[in-house]
Structure formats: C-alpha cells, structure tokens
mmCIF file of C-alpha atoms and ligand atoms in Angstrom:
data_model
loop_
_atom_site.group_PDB
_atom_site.id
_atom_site.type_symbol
_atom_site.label_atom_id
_atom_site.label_comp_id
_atom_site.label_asym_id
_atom_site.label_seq_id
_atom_site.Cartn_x
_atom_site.Cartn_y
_atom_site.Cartn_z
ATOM 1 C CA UNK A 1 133.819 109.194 91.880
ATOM 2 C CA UNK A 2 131.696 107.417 94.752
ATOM 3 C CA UNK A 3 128.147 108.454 94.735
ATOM 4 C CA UNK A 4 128.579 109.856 98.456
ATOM 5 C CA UNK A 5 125.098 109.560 100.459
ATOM 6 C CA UNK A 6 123.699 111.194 103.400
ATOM 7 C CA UNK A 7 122.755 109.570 106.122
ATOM 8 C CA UNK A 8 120.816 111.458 109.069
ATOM 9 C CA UNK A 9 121.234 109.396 112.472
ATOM 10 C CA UNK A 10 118.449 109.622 114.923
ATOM 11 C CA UNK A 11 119.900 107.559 117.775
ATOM 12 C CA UNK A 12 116.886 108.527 120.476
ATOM 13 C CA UNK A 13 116.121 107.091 123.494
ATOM 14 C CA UNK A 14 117.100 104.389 125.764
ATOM 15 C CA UNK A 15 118.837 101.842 123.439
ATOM 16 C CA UNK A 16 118.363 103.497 120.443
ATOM 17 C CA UNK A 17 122.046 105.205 120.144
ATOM 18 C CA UNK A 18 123.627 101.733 121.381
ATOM 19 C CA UNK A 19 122.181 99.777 118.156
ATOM 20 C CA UNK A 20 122.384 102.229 116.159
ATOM 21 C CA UNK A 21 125.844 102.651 116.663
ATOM 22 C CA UNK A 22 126.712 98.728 115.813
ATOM 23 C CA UNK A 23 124.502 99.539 112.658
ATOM 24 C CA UNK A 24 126.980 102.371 111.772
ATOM 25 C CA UNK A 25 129.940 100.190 112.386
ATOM 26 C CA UNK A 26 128.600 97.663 109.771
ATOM 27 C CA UNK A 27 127.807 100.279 107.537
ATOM 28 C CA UNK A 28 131.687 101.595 107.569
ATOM 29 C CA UNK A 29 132.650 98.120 106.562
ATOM 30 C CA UNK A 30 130.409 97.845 104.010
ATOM 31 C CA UNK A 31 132.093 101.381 102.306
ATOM 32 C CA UNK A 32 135.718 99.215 102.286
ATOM 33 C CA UNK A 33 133.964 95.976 100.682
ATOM 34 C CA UNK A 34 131.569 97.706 97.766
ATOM 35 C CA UNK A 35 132.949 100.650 97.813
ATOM 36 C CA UNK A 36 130.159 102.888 99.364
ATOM 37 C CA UNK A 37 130.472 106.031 100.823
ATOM 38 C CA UNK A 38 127.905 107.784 103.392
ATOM 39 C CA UNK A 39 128.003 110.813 105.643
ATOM 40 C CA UNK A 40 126.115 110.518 108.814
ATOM 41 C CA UNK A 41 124.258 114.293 110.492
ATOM 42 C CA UNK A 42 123.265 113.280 113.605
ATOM 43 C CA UNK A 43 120.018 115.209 115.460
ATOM 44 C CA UNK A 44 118.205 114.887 118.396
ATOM 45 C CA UNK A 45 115.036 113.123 118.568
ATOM 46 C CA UNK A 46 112.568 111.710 120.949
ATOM 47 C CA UNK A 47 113.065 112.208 125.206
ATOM 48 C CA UNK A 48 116.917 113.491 124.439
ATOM 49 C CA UNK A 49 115.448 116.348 122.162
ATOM 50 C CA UNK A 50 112.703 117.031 124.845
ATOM 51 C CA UNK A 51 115.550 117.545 127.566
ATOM 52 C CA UNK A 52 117.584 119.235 125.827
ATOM 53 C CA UNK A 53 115.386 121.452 123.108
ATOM 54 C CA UNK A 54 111.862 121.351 124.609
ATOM 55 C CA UNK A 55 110.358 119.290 121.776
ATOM 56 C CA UNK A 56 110.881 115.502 120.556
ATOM 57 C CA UNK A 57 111.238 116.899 117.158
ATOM 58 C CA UNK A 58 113.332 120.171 116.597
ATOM 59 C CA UNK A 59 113.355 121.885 113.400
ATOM 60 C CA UNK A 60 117.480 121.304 112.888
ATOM 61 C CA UNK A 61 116.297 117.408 113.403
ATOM 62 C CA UNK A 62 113.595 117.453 110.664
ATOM 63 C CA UNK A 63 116.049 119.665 108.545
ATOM 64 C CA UNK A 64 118.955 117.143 109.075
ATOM 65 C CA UNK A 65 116.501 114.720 107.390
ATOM 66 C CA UNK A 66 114.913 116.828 104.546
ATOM 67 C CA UNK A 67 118.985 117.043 103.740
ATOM 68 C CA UNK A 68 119.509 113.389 103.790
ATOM 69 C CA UNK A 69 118.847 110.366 101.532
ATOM 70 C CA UNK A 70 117.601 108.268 103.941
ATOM 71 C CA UNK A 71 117.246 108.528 107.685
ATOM 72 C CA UNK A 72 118.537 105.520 110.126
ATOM 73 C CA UNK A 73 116.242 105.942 113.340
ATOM 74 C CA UNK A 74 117.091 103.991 117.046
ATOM 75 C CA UNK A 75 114.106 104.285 119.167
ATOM 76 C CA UNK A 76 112.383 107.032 121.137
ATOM 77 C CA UNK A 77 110.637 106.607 124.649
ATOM 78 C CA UNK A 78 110.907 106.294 128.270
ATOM 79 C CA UNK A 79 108.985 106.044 131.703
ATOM 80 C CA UNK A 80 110.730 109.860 131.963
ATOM 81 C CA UNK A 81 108.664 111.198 129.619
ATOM 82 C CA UNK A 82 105.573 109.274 129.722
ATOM 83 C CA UNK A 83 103.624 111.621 131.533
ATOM 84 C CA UNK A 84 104.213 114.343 129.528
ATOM 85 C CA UNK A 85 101.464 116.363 128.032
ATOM 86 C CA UNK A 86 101.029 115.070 124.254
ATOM 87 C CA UNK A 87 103.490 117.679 122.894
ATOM 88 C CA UNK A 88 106.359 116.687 125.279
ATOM 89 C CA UNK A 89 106.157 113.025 124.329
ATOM 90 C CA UNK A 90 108.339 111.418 122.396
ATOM 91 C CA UNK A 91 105.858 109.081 120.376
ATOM 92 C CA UNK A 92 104.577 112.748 119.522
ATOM 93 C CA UNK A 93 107.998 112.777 117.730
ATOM 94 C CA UNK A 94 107.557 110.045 116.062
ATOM 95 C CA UNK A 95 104.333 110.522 114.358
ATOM 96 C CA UNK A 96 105.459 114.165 113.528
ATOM 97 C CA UNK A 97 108.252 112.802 112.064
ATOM 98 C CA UNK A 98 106.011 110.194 109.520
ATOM 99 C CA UNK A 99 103.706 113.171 108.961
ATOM 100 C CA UNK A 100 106.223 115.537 108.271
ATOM 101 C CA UNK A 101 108.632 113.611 105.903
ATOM 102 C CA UNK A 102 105.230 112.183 103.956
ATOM 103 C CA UNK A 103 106.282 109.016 105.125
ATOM 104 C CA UNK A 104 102.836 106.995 104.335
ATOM 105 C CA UNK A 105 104.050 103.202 103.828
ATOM 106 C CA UNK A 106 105.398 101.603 106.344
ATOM 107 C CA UNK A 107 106.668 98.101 105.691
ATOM 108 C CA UNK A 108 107.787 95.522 108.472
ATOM 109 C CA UNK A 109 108.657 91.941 107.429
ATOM 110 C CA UNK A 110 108.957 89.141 110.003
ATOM 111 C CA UNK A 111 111.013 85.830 108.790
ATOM 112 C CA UNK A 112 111.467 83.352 111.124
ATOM 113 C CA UNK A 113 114.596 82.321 111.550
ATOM 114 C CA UNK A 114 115.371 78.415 111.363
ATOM 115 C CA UNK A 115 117.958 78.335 114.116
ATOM 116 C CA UNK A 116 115.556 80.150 116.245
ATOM 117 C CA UNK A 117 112.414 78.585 116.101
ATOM 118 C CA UNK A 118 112.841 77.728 119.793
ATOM 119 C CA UNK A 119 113.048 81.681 120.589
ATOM 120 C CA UNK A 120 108.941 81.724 119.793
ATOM 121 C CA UNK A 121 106.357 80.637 121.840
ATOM 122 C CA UNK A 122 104.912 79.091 118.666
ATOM 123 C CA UNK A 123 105.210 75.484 117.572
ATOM 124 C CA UNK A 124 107.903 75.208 115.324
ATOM 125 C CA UNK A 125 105.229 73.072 112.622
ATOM 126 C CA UNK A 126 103.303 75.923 112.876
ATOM 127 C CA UNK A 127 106.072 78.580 111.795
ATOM 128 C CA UNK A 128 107.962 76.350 109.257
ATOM 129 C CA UNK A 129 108.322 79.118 105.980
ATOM 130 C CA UNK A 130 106.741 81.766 107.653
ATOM 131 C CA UNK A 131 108.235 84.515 105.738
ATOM 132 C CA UNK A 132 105.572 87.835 105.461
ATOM 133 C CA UNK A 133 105.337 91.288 105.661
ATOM 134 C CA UNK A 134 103.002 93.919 106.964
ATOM 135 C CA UNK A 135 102.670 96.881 104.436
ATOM 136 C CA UNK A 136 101.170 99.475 107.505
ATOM 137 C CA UNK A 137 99.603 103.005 106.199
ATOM 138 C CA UNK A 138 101.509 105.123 108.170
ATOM 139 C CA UNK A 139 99.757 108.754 107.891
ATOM 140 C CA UNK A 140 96.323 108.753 107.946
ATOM 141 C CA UNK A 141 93.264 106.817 109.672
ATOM 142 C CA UNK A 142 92.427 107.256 113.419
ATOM 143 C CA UNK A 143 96.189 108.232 114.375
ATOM 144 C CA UNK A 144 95.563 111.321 112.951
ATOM 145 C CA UNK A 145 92.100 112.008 112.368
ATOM 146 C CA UNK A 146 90.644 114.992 114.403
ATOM 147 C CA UNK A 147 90.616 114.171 118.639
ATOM 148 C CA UNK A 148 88.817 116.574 121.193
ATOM 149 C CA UNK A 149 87.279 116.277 124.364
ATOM 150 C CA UNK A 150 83.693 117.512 125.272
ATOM 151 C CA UNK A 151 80.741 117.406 127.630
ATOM 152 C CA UNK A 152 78.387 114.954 126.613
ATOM 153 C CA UNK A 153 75.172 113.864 128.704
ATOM 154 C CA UNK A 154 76.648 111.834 130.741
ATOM 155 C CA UNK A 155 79.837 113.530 131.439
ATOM 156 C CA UNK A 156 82.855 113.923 129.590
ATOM 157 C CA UNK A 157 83.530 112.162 126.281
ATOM 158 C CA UNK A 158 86.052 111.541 123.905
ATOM 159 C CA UNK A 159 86.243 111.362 120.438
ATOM 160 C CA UNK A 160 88.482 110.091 117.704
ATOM 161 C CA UNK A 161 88.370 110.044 114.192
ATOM 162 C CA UNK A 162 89.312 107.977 111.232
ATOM 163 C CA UNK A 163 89.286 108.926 108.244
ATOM 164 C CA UNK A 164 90.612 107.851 104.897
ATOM 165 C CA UNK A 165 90.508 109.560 101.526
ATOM 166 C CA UNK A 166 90.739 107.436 98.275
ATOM 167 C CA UNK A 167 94.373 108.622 97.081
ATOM 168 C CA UNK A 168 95.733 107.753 100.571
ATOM 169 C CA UNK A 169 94.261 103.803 100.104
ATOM 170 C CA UNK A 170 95.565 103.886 96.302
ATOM 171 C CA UNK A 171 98.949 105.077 97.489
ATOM 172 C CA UNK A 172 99.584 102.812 100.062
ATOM 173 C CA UNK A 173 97.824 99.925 97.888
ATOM 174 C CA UNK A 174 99.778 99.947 94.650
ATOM 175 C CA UNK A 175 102.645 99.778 96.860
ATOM 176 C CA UNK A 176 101.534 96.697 98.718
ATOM 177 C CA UNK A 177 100.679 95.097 94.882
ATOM 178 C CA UNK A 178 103.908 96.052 93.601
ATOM 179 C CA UNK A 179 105.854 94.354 96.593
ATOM 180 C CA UNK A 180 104.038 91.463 96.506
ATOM 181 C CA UNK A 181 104.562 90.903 92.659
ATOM 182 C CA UNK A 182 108.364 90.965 93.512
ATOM 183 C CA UNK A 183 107.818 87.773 96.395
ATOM 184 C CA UNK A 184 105.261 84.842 95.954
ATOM 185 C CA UNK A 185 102.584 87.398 94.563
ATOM 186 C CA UNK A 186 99.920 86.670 97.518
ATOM 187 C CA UNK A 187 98.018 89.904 98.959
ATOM 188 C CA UNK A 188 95.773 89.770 101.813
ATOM 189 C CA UNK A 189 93.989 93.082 102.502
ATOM 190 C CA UNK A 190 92.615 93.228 106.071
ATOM 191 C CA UNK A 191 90.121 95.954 106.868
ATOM 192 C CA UNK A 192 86.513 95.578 109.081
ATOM 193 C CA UNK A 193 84.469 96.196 105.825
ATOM 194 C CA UNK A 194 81.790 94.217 108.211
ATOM 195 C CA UNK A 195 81.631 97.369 110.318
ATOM 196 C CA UNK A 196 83.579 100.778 109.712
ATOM 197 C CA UNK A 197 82.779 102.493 106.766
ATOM 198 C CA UNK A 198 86.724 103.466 106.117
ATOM 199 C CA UNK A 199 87.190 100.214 105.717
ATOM 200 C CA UNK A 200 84.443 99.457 103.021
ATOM 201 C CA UNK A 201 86.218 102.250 101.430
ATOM 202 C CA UNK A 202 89.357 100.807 101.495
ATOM 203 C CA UNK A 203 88.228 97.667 99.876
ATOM 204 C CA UNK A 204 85.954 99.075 97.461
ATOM 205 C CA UNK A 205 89.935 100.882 96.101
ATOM 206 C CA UNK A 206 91.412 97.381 96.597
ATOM 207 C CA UNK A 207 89.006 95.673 94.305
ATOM 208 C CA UNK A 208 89.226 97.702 91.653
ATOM 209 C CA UNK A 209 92.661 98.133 91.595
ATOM 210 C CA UNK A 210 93.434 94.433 91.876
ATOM 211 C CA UNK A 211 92.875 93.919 87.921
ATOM 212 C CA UNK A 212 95.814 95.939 87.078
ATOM 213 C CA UNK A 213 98.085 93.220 88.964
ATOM 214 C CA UNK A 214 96.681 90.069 87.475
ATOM 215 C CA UNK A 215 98.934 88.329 88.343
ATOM 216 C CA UNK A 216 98.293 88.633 91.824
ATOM 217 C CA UNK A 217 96.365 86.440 94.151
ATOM 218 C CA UNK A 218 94.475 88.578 96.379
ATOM 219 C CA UNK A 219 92.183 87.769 99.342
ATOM 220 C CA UNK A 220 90.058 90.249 101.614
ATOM 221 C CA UNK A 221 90.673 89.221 105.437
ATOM 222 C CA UNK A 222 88.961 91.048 108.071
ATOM 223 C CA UNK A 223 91.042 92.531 111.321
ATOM 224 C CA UNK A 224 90.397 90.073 113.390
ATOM 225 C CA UNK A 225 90.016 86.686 111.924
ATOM 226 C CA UNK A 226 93.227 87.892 110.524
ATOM 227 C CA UNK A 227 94.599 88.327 113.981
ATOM 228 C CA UNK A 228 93.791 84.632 114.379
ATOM 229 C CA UNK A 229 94.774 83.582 111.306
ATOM 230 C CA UNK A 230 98.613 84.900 112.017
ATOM 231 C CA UNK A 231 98.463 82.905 114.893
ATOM 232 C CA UNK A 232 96.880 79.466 112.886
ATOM 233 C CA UNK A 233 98.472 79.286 109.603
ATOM 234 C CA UNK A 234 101.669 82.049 109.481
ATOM 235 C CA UNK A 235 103.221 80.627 106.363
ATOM 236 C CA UNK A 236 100.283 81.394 104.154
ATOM 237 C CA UNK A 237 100.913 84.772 104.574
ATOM 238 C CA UNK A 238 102.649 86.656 102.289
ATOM 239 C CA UNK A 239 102.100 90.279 101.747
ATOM 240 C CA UNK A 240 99.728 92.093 104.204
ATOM 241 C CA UNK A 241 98.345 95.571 103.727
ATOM 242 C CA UNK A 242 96.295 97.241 105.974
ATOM 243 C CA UNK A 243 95.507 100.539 107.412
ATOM 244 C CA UNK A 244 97.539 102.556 110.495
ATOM 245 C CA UNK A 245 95.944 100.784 113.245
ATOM 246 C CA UNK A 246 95.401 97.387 112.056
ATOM 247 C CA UNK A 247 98.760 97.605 110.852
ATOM 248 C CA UNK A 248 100.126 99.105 114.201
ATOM 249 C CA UNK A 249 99.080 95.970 116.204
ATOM 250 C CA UNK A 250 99.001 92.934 113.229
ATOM 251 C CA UNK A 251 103.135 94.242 112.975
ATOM 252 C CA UNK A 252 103.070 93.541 116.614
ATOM 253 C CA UNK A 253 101.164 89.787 116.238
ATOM 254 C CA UNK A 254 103.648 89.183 113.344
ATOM 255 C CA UNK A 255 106.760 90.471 115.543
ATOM 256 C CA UNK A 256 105.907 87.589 117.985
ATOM 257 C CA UNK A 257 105.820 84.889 115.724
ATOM 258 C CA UNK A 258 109.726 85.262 115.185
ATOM 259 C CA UNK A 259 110.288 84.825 118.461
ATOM 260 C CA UNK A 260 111.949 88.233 119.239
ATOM 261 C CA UNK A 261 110.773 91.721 118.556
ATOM 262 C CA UNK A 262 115.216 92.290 118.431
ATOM 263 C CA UNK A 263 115.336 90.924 115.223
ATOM 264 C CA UNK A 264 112.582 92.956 113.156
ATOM 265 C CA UNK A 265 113.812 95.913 110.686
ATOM 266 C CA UNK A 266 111.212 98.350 109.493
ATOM 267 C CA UNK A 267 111.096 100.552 106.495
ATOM 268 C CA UNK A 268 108.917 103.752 105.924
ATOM 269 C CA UNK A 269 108.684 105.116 102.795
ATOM 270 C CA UNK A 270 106.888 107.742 100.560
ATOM 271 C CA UNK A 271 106.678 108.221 96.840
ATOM 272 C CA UNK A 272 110.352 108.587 96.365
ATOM 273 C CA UNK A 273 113.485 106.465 97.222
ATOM 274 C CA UNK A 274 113.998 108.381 100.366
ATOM 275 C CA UNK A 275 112.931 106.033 103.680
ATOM 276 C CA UNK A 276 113.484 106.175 107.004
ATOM 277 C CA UNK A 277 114.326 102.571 108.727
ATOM 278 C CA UNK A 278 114.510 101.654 112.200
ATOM 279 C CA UNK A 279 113.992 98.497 114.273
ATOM 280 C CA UNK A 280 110.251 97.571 115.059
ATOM 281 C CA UNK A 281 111.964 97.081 119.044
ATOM 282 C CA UNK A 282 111.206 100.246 121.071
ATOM 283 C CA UNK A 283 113.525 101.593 123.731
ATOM 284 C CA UNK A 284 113.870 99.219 126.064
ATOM 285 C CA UNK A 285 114.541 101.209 128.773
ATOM 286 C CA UNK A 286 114.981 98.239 131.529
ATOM 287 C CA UNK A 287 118.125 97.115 129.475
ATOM 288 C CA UNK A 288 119.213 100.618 128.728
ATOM 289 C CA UNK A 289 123.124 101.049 129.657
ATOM 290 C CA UNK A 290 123.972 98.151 130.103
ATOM 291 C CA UNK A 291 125.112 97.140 126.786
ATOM 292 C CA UNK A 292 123.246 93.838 126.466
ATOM 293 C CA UNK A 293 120.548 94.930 123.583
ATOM 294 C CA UNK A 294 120.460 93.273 120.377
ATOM 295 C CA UNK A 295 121.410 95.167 117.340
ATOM 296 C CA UNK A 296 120.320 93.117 115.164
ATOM 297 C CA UNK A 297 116.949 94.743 113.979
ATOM 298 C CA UNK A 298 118.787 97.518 113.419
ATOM 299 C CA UNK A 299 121.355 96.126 111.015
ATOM 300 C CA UNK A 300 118.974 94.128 109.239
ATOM 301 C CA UNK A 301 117.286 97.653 109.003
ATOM 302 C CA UNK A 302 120.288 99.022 107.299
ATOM 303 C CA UNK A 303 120.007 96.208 104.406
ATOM 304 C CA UNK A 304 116.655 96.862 103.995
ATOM 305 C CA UNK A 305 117.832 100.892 103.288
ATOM 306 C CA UNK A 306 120.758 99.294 100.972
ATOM 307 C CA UNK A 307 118.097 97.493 99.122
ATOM 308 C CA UNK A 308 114.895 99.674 99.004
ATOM 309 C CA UNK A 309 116.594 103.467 99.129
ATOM 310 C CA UNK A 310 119.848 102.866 97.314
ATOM 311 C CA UNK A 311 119.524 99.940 95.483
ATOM 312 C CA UNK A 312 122.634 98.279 96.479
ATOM 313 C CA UNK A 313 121.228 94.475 96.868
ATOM 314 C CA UNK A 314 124.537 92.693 96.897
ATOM 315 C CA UNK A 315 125.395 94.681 99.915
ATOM 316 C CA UNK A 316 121.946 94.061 101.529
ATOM 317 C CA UNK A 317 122.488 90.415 100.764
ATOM 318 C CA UNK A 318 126.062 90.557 102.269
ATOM 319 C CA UNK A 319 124.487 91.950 105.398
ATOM 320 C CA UNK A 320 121.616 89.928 106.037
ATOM 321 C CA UNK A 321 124.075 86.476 104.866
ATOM 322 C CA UNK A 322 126.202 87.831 108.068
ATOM 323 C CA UNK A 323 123.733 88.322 110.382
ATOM 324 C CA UNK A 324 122.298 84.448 109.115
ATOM 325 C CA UNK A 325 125.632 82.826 109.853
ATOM 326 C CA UNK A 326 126.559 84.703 113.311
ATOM 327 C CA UNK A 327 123.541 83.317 114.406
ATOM 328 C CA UNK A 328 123.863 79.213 112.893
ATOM 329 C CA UNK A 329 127.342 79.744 114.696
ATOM 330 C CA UNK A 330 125.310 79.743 117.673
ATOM 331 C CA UNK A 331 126.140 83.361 118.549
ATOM 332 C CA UNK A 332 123.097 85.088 120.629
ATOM 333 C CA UNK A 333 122.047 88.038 122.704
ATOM 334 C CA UNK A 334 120.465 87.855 125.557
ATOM 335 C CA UNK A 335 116.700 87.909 124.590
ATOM 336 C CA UNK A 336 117.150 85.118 121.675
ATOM 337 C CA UNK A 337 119.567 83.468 123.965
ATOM 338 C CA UNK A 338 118.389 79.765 125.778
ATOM 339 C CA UNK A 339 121.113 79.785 127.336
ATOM 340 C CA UNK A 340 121.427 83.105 129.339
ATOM 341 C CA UNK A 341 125.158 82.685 130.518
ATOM 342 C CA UNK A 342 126.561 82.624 127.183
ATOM 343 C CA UNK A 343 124.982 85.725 126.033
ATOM 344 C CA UNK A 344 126.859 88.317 124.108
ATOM 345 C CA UNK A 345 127.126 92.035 124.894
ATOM 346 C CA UNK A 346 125.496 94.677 122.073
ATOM 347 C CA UNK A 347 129.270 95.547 121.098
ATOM 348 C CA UNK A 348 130.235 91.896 120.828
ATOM 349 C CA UNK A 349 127.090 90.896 118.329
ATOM 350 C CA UNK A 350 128.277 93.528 116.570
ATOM 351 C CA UNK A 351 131.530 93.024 116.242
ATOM 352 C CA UNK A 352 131.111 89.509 114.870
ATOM 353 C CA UNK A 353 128.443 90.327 112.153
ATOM 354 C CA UNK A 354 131.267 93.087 110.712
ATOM 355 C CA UNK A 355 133.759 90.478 111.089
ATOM 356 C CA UNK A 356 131.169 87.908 108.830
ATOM 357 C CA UNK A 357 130.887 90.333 106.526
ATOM 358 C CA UNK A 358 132.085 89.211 103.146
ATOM 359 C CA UNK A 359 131.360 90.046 99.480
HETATM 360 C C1 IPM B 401 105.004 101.767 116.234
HETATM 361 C C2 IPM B 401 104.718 102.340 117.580
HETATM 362 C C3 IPM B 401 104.159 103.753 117.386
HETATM 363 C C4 IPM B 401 102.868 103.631 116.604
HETATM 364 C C5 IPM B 401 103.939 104.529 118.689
HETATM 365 C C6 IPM B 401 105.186 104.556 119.544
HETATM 366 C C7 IPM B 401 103.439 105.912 118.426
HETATM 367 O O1 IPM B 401 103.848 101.531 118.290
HETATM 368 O O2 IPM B 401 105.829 102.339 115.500
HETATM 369 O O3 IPM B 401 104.422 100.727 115.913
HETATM 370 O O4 IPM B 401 101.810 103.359 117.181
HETATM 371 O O5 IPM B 401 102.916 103.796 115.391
HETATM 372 MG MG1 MG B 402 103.430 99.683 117.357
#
C-alpha cells in the first residue's frame, strides 16, 4: 500500500494561497508519476487567521501541523495588518510558528540560474557557479531573547537581547557540517566574534566541533566582510551557517544574487524529518489578485520537502529538471521576465512545469 503522507497547507496572505496552489497542482502529478500519495489539512495562518480568529496562529492551525509530516507554508503579511500591536501581526505568526514546531534550522539555498543571469543586477563573471546555501538558526538569538521598554536617564529606552546557549550552536552546527559534507564540503561560519560575546561563543562550539568533520574545509567569516564577500566572490561560497539575524539578512544578500527573490525555496527543520518549506518571497501584496506571481519558489520548495522530509529524490529531481527546462524554453513571469509583454500568468507557469514533468 502507498505510504499516504500528510500535508498541512498554510496558504496565508496576499500571494501565498495563489503559489501555493500551483505547488499543490504539481504535487498531484507527481502522486500519478511515482506513485505518491498526500493528504493536504488546510489552516489559517497569518492576516487571514487574524480576521477571521483573532490571532495569526490558532491552536486548530498549529494542531493541523503537529498532525502532519511536513507543512507547505505561502506567505503571511500585509499593509492591513502592519500596524497591529505585536500579537495581531502576522510575522508574530510566523515566529510562533518556528518556536512552536522546534523548528531551529532554517536552510535557504540560492543557485543562479544560467538562463537568468541577466535577471541580477550582478555581473554575470561574477555569478558564474554560484551555487550556496544559508543554514539560518531559526529559534534563538536576539529574535527571541527577552525585549522590554523602560525609563532610562535620558528618556525611554529599549532593550533587546541575544542570547545563545551551547546546545542551540551545536544543533544548528552539526547540521550545517553534515550538509556541507553532502555538497563540495566548504563551511564558512559567520559570527562578530570581534565584538558580541554570543558570537565568540558560537565559534568557540564551531572550532571544536570542526575535527569531527575532517573532511571539511572550514573558514570563520565575520558578518560583515561576509556581507561583502557575497557580493565579491559568490561562487566560493558553499555552505553558510550563521545565527538568526545574520542569517535573516545574509539569506536576503544571497536572494539577490539570483536575480529574483521568486525563485528561492526555503526549508526549516528540527531534529526529525518533519520541515516546514515555503518560498523565501513574502506576500507581495502589490501583485496580490492579480494572478501574475511566480510560483516557482514555491515548487522548488516542494522538491526540497520530497528530498529532505520524505526522501523521495527522483521526484525532487523530476521537479526541479521541470522547472530548469520551462525556463531554457524561455518561459517567464513577470519579475524574471526582460521582456514584460510576454509574461505568463501564476496559473500558466504552473501549468507548464506539470506539463514538463517527466520521470
Ligand atoms: C524571514 C522574514 C521573517 C524573519 C520576518 C517576516 C519575521 O524576514 O523569514 O526571513 O525575520 O525571520
Ligand atoms: Mg527575512
């Protein structure tokens, strides 16, 4: 009998439930070619769940994902809810969601794409091989250190904390080590060992774990030479790990160099095979409706749950070799598109990577 597997959607905000949908659709093709089998729970999340349950995370959500094997996540967010108290916001959601499904790595490659190398504002000699990804702690550090507000001398102040414990740099660590020994076994650990004391931490765990993976070549790269580093030499980049800020905006730097954030899956993942995977895109509210989003990200995120939650790789493969030759066909949405006129619609892209799908 199939192995059936649960799947709870999280569609969210703006056009989240758009590319998520064209995810689903190439997920229901991929059940006739392998042989799969999911069942998708759908909860509210993000502004929607606000509106309509007066919190961005509701306890049937959360429950809908404790049930499932992995979660497949749109995007939550909107100018409607950004002036919310902190509870009411959606990005509250979203790091309650992390917190609460223990969530701690999350991991965001960007490849650049040969055919569009003209989509970034990078020279193309520049990004030639740049294939890396960002290994971002995703639960602890200054996101969710203790933050209050009090009277200093001079008036208010405001206070945020980061802190780090040793398990939660081995966790996240190990995991970095262990990916990179599966690519071109090069680690670069960024922290700002120079000046925060988290960060000498952090490196003080890297260093003496790095024996145990020998056969890894590690270097120590501080925040922000490795911001401009990115920028100067992509390529040598392989595996970056780094804590829940640094990790927040490097992901961002990386996103860039592909030329579109519409084409960047995300995983997050704990000690288990259960992940959660969504595109590194936010909502996009300006484009929201109109059908004209790119779901790529998305798909690419499904592959990336084939391969890392379910371990079926020649599915991934299948998926990520369709989205590769829609795009050398020349197909394009509207952000990777040069030439706007001949964009196509979310529905469209969609349509054409199920119909590329082959085994
Ligand atoms: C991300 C986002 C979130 C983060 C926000 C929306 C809370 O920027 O997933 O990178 O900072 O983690
Ligand atoms: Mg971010």
């Amino acid at each position: 009998m199939t192995d059936v597997k649960k799947i709870a959607v999280l569609g969210g905000d703006g056009i989240g439930p758009e590319v998520v949908g064209e995810a689903i659709k190439v997920m229901k093709k991929t059940e006739e070619l392998f042989g799969l089998k999911f069942e998708f729970e759908h909860g509210l999340f993000g502004g929607i769940a606000i509106d309509e349950k007066g919190t961005p995370l509701p306890q049937e959500t959360l429950d809908i994902c404790q049930r499932a094997d992995a979660v497949l996540l749109g995007a939550v967010g909107g100018p409607k809810w950004d002036n919310n108290s902190k509870e009411l916001r959606p990005e509250t959601g979203l790091l309650g969601i992390r917190k609460a499904l223990g969530l701690f790595s999350n991991i965001r490659p960007a490849t650049v794409f040969d055919c569009l190398m003209d989509a970034s504002t990078l020279k193309p000699e520049v990004l030639e091989g740049t294939d890396l990804i960002v290994v971002r702690e995703l639960t602890g550090g200054i996101y969710f250190g203790e933050k209050f507000r009090r009277d200093g001398e001079h008036g208010q102040e405001a206070v945020d904390t980061c802190v780090y414990n040793v398990s939660e740099v081995e966790r996240i660590v190990r995991q970095a080590f262990e990916i990179a020994q599966k690519r071109s076994k090069r680690l670069a650990s960024v922290d700002k060992a120079n000046v925060l004391e988290t960060s000498r931490l952090w490196r003080e765990v890297v260093n003496r774990i790095a024996p145990e993976y020998p056969d890894v070549e590690l270097e120590h790269v501080l925040v922000d030479n490795c911001a401009m580093q990115l920028l100067r030499r992509p390529s040598s980049f392989d595996v970056i790990v780094t804590e829940n800020m640094f990790g927040d905006i490097l992901s961002d730097e990386a996103a860039m160099l592909t030329g579109s954030i519409g084409m960047l899956s995300s995983a997050s993942l704990g000690e288990g095979s259960f992940g959660l995977y969504e595109p590194v895109h936010g909502s996009a509210p300006d484009i929201a409706g109109q059908g004209i989003s790119n779901p790529i990200a998305t798909i690419l995120s499904v592959a990336l749950m084939y391969r890392l939650t379910f371990g079926y790789e020649e599915a991934a493969q299948a998926i990520e070799n369709a989205v590769k030759s829609v795009l050398d066909a020349g197909h394009r949405t509207g952000d990777i598109a040069v030439d706007k006129s001949k964009a196509l619609g979310t529905e469209a892209m969609g349509e054409r990577i199920v119909a590329a799908l082959s085994k």
